[in-house]
XYZ file of N, CA and C in Angstrom:
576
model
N -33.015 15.572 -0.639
C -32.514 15.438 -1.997
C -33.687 15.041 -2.892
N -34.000 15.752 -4.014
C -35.100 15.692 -4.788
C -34.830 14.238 -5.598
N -35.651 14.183 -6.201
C -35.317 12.869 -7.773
C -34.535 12.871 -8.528
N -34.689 14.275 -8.846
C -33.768 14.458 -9.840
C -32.281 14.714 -9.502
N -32.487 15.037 -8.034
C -31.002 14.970 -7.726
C -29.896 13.849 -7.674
N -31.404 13.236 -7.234
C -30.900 11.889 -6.974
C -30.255 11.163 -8.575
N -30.747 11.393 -9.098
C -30.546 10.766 -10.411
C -29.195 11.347 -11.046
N -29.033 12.452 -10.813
C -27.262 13.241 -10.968
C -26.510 12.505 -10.363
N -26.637 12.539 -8.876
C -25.890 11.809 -8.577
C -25.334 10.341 -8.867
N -26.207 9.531 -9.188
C -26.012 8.507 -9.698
C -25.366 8.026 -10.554
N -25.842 8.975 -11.331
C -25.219 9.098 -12.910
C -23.328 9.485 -12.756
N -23.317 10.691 -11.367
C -21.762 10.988 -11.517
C -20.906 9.427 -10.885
N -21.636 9.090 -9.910
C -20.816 7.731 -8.832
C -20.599 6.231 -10.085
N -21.894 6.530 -11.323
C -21.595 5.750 -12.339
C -20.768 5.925 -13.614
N -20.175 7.503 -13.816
C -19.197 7.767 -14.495
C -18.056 6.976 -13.960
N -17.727 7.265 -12.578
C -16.604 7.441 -11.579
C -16.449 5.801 -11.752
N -17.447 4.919 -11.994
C -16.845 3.093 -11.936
C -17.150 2.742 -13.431
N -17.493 3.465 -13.839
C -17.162 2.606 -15.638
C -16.245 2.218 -15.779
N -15.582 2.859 -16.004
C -14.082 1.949 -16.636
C -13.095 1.483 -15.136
N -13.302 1.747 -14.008
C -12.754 1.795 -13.491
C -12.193 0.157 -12.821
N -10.863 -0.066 -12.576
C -10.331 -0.940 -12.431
C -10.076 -1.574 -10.693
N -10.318 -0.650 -10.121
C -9.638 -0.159 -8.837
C -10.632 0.408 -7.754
N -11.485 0.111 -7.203
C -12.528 0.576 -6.593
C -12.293 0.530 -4.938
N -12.269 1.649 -4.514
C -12.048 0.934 -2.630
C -13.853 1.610 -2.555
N -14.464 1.297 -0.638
C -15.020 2.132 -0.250
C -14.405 2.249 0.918
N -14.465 3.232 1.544
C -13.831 3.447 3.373
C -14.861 4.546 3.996
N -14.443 4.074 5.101
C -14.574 5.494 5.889
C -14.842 5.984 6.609
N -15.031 7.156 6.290
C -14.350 8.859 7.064
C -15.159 9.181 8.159
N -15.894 8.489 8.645
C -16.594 9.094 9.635
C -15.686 9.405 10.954
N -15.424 11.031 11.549
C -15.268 10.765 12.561
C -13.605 12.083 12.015
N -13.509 11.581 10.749
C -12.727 12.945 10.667
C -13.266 14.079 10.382
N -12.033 15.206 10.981
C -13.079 16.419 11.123
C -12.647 17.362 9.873
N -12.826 18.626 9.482
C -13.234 19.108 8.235
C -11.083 19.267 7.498
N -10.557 19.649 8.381
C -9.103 19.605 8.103
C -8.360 18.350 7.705
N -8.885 17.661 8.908
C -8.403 16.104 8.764
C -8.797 15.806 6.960
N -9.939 15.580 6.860
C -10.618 14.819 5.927
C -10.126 15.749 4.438
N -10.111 17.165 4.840
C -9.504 17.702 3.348
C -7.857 17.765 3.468
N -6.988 16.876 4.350
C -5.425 16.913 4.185
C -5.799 15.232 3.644
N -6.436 14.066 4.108
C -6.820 13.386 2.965
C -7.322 13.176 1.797
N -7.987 14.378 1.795
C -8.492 14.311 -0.019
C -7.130 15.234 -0.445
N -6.707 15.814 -0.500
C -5.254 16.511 -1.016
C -4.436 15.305 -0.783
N -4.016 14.717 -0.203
C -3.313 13.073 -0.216
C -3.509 12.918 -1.497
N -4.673 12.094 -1.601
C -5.344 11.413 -2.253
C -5.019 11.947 -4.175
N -5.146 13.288 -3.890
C -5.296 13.820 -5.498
C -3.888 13.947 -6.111
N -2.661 14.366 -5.005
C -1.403 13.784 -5.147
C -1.073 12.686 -5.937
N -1.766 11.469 -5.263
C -1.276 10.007 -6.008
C -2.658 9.618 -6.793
N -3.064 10.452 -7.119
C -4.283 10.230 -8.523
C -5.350 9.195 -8.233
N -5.569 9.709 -6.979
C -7.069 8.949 -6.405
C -8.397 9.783 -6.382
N -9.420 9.532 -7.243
C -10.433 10.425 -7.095
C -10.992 10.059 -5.594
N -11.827 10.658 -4.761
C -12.170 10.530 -3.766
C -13.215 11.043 -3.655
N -14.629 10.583 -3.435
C -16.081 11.156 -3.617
C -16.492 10.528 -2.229
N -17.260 11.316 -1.884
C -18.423 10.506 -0.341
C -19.621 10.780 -0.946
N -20.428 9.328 -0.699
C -21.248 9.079 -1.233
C -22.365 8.506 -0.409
N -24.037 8.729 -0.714
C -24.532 8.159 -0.056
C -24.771 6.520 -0.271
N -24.926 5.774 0.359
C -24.770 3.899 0.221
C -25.804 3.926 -0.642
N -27.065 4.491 -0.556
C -28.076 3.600 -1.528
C -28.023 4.344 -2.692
N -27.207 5.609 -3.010
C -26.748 5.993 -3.922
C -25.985 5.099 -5.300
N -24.736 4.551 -3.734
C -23.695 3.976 -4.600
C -23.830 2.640 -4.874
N -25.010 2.223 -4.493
C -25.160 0.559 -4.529
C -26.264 0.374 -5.780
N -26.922 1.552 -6.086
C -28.088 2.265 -7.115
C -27.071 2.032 -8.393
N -26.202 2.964 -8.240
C -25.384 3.054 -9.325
C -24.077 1.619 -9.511
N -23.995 1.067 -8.447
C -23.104 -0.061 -8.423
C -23.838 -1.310 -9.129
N -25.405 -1.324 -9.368
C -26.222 -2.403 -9.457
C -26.639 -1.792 -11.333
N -26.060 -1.040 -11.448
C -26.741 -0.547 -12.810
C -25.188 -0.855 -13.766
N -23.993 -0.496 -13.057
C -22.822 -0.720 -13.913
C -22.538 -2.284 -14.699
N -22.630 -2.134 -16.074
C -22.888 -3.776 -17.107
C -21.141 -4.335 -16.581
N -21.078 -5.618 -16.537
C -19.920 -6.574 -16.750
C -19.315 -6.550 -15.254
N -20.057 -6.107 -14.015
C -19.145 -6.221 -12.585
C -20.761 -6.261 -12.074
N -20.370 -7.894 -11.455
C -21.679 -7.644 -10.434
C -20.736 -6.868 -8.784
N -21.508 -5.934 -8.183
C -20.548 -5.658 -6.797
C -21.164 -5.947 -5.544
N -22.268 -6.624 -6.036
C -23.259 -7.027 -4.523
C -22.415 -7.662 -3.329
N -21.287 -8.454 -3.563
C -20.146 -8.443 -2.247
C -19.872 -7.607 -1.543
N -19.948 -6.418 -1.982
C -19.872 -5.088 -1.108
C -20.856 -4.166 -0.665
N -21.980 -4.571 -0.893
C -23.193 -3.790 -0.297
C -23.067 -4.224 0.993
N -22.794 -4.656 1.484
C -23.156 -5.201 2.991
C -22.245 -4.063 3.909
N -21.151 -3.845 3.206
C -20.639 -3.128 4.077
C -20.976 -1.514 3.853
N -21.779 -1.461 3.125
C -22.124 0.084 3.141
C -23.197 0.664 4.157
N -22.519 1.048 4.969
C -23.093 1.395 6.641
C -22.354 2.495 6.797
N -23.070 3.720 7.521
C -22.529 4.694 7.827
C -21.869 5.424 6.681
N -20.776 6.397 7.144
C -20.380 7.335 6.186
C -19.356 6.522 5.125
N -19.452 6.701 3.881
C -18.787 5.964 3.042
C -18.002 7.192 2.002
N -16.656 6.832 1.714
C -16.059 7.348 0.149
C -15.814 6.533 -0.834
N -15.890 6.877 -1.570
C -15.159 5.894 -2.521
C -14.436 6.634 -3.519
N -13.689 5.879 -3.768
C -12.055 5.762 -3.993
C -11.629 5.517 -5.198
N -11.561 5.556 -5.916
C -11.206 5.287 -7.556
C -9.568 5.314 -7.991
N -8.891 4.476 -8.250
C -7.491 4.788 -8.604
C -6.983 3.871 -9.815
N -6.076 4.017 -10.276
C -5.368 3.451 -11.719
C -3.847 2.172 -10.903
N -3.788 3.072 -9.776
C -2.849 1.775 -9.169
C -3.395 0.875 -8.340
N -3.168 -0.333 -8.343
C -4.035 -1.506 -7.431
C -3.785 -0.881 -6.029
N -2.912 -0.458 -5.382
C -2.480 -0.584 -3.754
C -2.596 0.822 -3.319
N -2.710 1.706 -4.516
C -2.507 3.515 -3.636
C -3.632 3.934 -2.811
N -4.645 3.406 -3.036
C -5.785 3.830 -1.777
C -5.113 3.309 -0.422
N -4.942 1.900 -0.744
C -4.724 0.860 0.378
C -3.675 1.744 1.361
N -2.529 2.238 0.270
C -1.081 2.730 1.021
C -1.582 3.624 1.541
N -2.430 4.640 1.033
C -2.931 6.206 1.489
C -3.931 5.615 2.796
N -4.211 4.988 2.855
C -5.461 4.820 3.812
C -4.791 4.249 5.148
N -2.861 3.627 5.097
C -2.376 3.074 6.196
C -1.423 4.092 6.140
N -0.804 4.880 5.423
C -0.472 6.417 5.881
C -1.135 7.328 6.673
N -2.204 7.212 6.151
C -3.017 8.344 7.060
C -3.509 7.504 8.508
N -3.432 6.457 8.771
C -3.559 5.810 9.648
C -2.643 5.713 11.024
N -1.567 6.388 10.201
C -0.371 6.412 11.301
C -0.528 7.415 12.341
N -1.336 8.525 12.239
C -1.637 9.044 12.931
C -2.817 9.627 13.447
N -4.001 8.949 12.259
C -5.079 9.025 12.561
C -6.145 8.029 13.166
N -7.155 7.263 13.930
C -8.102 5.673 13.919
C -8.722 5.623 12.688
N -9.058 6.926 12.031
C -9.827 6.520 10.770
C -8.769 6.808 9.324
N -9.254 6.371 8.433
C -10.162 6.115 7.462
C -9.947 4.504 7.651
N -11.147 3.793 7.678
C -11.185 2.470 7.883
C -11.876 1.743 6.615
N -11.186 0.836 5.651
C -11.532 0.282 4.917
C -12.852 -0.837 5.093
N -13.898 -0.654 4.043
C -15.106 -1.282 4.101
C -14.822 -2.098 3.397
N -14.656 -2.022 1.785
C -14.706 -2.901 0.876
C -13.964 -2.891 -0.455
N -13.052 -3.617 -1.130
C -12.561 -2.949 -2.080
C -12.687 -4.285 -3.208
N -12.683 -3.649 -4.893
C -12.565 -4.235 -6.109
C -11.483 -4.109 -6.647
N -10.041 -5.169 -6.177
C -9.363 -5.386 -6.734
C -9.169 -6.233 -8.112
N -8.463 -6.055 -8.948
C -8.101 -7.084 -10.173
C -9.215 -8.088 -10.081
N -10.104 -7.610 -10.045
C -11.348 -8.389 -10.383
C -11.834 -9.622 -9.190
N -11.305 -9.110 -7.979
C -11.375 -9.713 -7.052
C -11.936 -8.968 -5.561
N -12.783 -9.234 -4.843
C -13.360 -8.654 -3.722
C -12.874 -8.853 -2.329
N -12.796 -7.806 -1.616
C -11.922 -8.156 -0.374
C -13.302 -6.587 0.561
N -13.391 -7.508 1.854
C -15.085 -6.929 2.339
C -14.020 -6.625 3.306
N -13.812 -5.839 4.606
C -13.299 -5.505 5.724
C -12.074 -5.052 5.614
N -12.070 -4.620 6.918
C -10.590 -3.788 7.293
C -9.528 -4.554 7.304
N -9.993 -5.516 7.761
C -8.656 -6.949 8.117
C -7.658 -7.380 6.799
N -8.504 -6.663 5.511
C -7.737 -6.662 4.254
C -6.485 -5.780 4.033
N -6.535 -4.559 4.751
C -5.954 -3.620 4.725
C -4.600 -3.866 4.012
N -3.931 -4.732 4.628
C -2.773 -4.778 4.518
C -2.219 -5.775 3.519
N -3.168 -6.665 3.064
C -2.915 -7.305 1.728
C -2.984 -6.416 0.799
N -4.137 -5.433 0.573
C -4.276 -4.699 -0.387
C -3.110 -3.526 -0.556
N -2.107 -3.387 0.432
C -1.407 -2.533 0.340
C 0.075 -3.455 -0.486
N 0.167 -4.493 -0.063
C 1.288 -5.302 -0.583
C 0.834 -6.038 -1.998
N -0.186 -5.671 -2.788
C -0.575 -5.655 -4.050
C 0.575 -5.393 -4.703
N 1.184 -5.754 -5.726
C 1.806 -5.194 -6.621
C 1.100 -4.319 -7.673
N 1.623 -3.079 -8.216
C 0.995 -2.403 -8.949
C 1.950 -2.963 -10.253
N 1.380 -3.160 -11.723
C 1.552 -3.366 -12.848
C 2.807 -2.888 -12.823
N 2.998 -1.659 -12.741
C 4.579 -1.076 -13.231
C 5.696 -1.947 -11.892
N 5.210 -2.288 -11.278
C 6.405 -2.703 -9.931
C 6.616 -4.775 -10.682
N 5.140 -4.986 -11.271
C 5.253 -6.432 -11.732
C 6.462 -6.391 -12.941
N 5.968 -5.531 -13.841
C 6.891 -5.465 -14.948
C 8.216 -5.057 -14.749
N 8.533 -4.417 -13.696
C 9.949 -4.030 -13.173
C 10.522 -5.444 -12.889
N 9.882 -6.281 -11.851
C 10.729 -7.222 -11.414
C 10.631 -8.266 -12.660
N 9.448 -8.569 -13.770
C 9.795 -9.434 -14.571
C 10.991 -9.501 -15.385
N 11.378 -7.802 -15.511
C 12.357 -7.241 -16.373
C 13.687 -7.447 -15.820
N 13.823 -7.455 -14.461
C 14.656 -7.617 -13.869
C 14.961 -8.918 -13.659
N 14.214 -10.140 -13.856
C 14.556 -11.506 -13.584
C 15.118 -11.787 -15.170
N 14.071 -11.083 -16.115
C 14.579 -11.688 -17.567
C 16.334 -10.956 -17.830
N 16.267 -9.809 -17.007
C 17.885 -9.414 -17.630
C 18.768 -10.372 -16.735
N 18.492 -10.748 -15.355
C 19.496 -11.661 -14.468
C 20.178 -12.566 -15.771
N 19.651 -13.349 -16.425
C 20.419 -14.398 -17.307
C 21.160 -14.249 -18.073
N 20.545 -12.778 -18.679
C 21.007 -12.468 -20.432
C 22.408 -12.009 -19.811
N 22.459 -10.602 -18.209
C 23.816 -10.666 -17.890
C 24.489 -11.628 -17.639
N 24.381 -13.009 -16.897
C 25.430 -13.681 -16.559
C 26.054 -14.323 -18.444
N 25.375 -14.330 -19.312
C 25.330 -14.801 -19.970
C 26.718 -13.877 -21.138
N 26.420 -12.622 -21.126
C 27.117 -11.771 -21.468
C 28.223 -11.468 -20.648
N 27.790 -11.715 -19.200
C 29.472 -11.862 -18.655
C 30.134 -12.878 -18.911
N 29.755 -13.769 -19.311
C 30.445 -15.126 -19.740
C 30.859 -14.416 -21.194
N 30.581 -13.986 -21.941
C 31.185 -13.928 -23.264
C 31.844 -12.920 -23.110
N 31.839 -12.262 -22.511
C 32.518 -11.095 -21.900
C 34.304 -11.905 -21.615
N 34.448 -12.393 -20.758
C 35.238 -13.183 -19.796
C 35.880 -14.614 -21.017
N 34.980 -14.817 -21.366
C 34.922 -15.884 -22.418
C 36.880 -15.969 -23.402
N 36.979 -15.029 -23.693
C 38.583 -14.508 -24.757
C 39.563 -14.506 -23.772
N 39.243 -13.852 -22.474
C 40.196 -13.980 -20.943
C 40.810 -15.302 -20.749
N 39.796 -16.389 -20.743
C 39.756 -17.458 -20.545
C 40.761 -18.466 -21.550
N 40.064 -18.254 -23.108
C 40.346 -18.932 -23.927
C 42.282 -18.686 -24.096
N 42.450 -17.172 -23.550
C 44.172 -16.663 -23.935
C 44.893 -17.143 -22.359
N 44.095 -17.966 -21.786
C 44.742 -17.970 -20.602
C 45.191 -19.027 -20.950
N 44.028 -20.404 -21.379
C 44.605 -22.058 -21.582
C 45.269 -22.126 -22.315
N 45.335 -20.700 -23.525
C 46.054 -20.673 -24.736
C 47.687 -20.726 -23.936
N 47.695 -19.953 -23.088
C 49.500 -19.182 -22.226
C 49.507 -20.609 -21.544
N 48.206 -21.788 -20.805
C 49.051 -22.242 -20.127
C 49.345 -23.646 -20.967
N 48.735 -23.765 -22.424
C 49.041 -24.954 -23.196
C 50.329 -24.732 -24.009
N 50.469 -23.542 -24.105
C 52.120 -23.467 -25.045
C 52.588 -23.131 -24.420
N 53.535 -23.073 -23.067
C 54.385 -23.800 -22.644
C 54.409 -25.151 -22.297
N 53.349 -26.095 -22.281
C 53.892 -27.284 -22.247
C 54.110 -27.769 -23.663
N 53.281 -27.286 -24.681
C 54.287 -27.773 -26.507
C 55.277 -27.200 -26.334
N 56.210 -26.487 -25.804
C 57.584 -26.158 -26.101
C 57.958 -27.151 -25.455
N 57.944 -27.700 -24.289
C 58.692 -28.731 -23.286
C 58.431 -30.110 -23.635
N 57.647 -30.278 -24.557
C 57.771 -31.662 -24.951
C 58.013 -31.638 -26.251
N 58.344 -30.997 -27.054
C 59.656 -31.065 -28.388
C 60.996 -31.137 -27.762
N 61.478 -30.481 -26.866
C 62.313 -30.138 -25.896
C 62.796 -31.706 -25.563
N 61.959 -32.094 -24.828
C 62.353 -33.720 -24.081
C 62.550 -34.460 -25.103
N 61.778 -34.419 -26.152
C 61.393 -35.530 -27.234
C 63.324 -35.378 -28.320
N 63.711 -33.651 -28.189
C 64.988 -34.076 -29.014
C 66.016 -34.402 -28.612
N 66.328 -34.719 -27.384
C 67.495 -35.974 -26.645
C 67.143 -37.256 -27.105
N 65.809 -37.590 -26.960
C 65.993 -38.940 -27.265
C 65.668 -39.091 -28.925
N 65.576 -38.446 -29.842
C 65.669 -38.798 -30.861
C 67.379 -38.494 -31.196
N 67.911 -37.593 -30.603
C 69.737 -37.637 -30.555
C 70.400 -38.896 -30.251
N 69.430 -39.411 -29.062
C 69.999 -40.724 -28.539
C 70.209 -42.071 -29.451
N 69.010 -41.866 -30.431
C 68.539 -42.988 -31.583
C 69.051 -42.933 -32.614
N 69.775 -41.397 -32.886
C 70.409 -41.419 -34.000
C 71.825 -41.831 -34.005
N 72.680 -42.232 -32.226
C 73.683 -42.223 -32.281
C 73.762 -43.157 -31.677
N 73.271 -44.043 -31.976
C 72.946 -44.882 -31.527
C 72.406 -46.465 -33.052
N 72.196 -45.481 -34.207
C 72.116 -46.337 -35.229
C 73.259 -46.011 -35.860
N 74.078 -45.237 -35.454
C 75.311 -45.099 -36.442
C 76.262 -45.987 -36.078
């Protein structure tokens, strides 16, 4: 690879983490040309870019990107590496223990979660039980409506209620005018 190639490349593995939120590296060594392109078709499914890259490539371009230092993860760049780019925190993670079910590889090296670093495979499975943003805001939405319904079933229920004490308080005002006019009969015939 010439200089200048080198320098393309760089430049593309440093497009690929600018903005990017979501960084895995893994890998593929060891899958063979089918294997590895029914994972990159995975992958483009659930909107994961997927590049293999060389390490001193991506550590070139990882050391040049402003506002993320990533030197936590150079260490693990050994052997064949991809990296992984996605918009959801956990879809590499999930794709990488899907394809695991029937494959030994793709084996996670290193990943840049929510601004947080996780080096080895042994992560695997935290990074998959990540919540992604839309699953956080689902359940916040879902705890904030729990109240507002019980709350509305109460006012709901609320008129049920109020016409019930209403049915069971007037019959007892009829029964105590009732009792009360014997003995005012009694008093009146009683002063005569």
């Amino acid at each position: 690879m010439t200089k200048d190639q080198k320098v393309v490349a760089i430049q593309e593995i440093k497009d690929l983490l600018q903005d990017a939120k979501v960084v895995y590296v893994a890998d593929l060594e060891g899958l063979n040309a089918g294997k590895s392109s029914d994972f990159r078709r995975q992958a483009f499914k659930q909107n994961i870019k997927v590049k293999v890259v060389k390490n001193t490539l991506l550590q070139k371009a990882m050391e040049q990107i402003e506002g993320v230092d990533y030197s936590e993860m150079f260490p693990s760049f050994k052997g064949n590496s991809a990296l992984m780019i996605a918009e959801t925190a956990n879809a590499p993670a999930k794709l990488i223990q899907g394809f695991r079910k029937k494959e030994e590889k793709p084996a996670l090296k290193s990943a840049f979660v929510q601004e947080t670093f996780y080096v080895g495979d042994n992560n695997l499975d935290m990074l998959a039980n990540i919540k992604s943003r839309e699953e956080m805001i689902g359940e916040i939405i879902g705890l904030l409506q729990s109240p507002i319904q019980r709350v509305v079933s109460a006012l709901q229920n609320k008129p049920e209620t109020v016409e019930a004490k209403a049915e069971e308080a007037a019959p007892a005002v009829e029964e105590t005018p009732a009792a009360e006019a014997p003995a005012d009969s009694t008093e009146e015939t009683s002063a005569e």
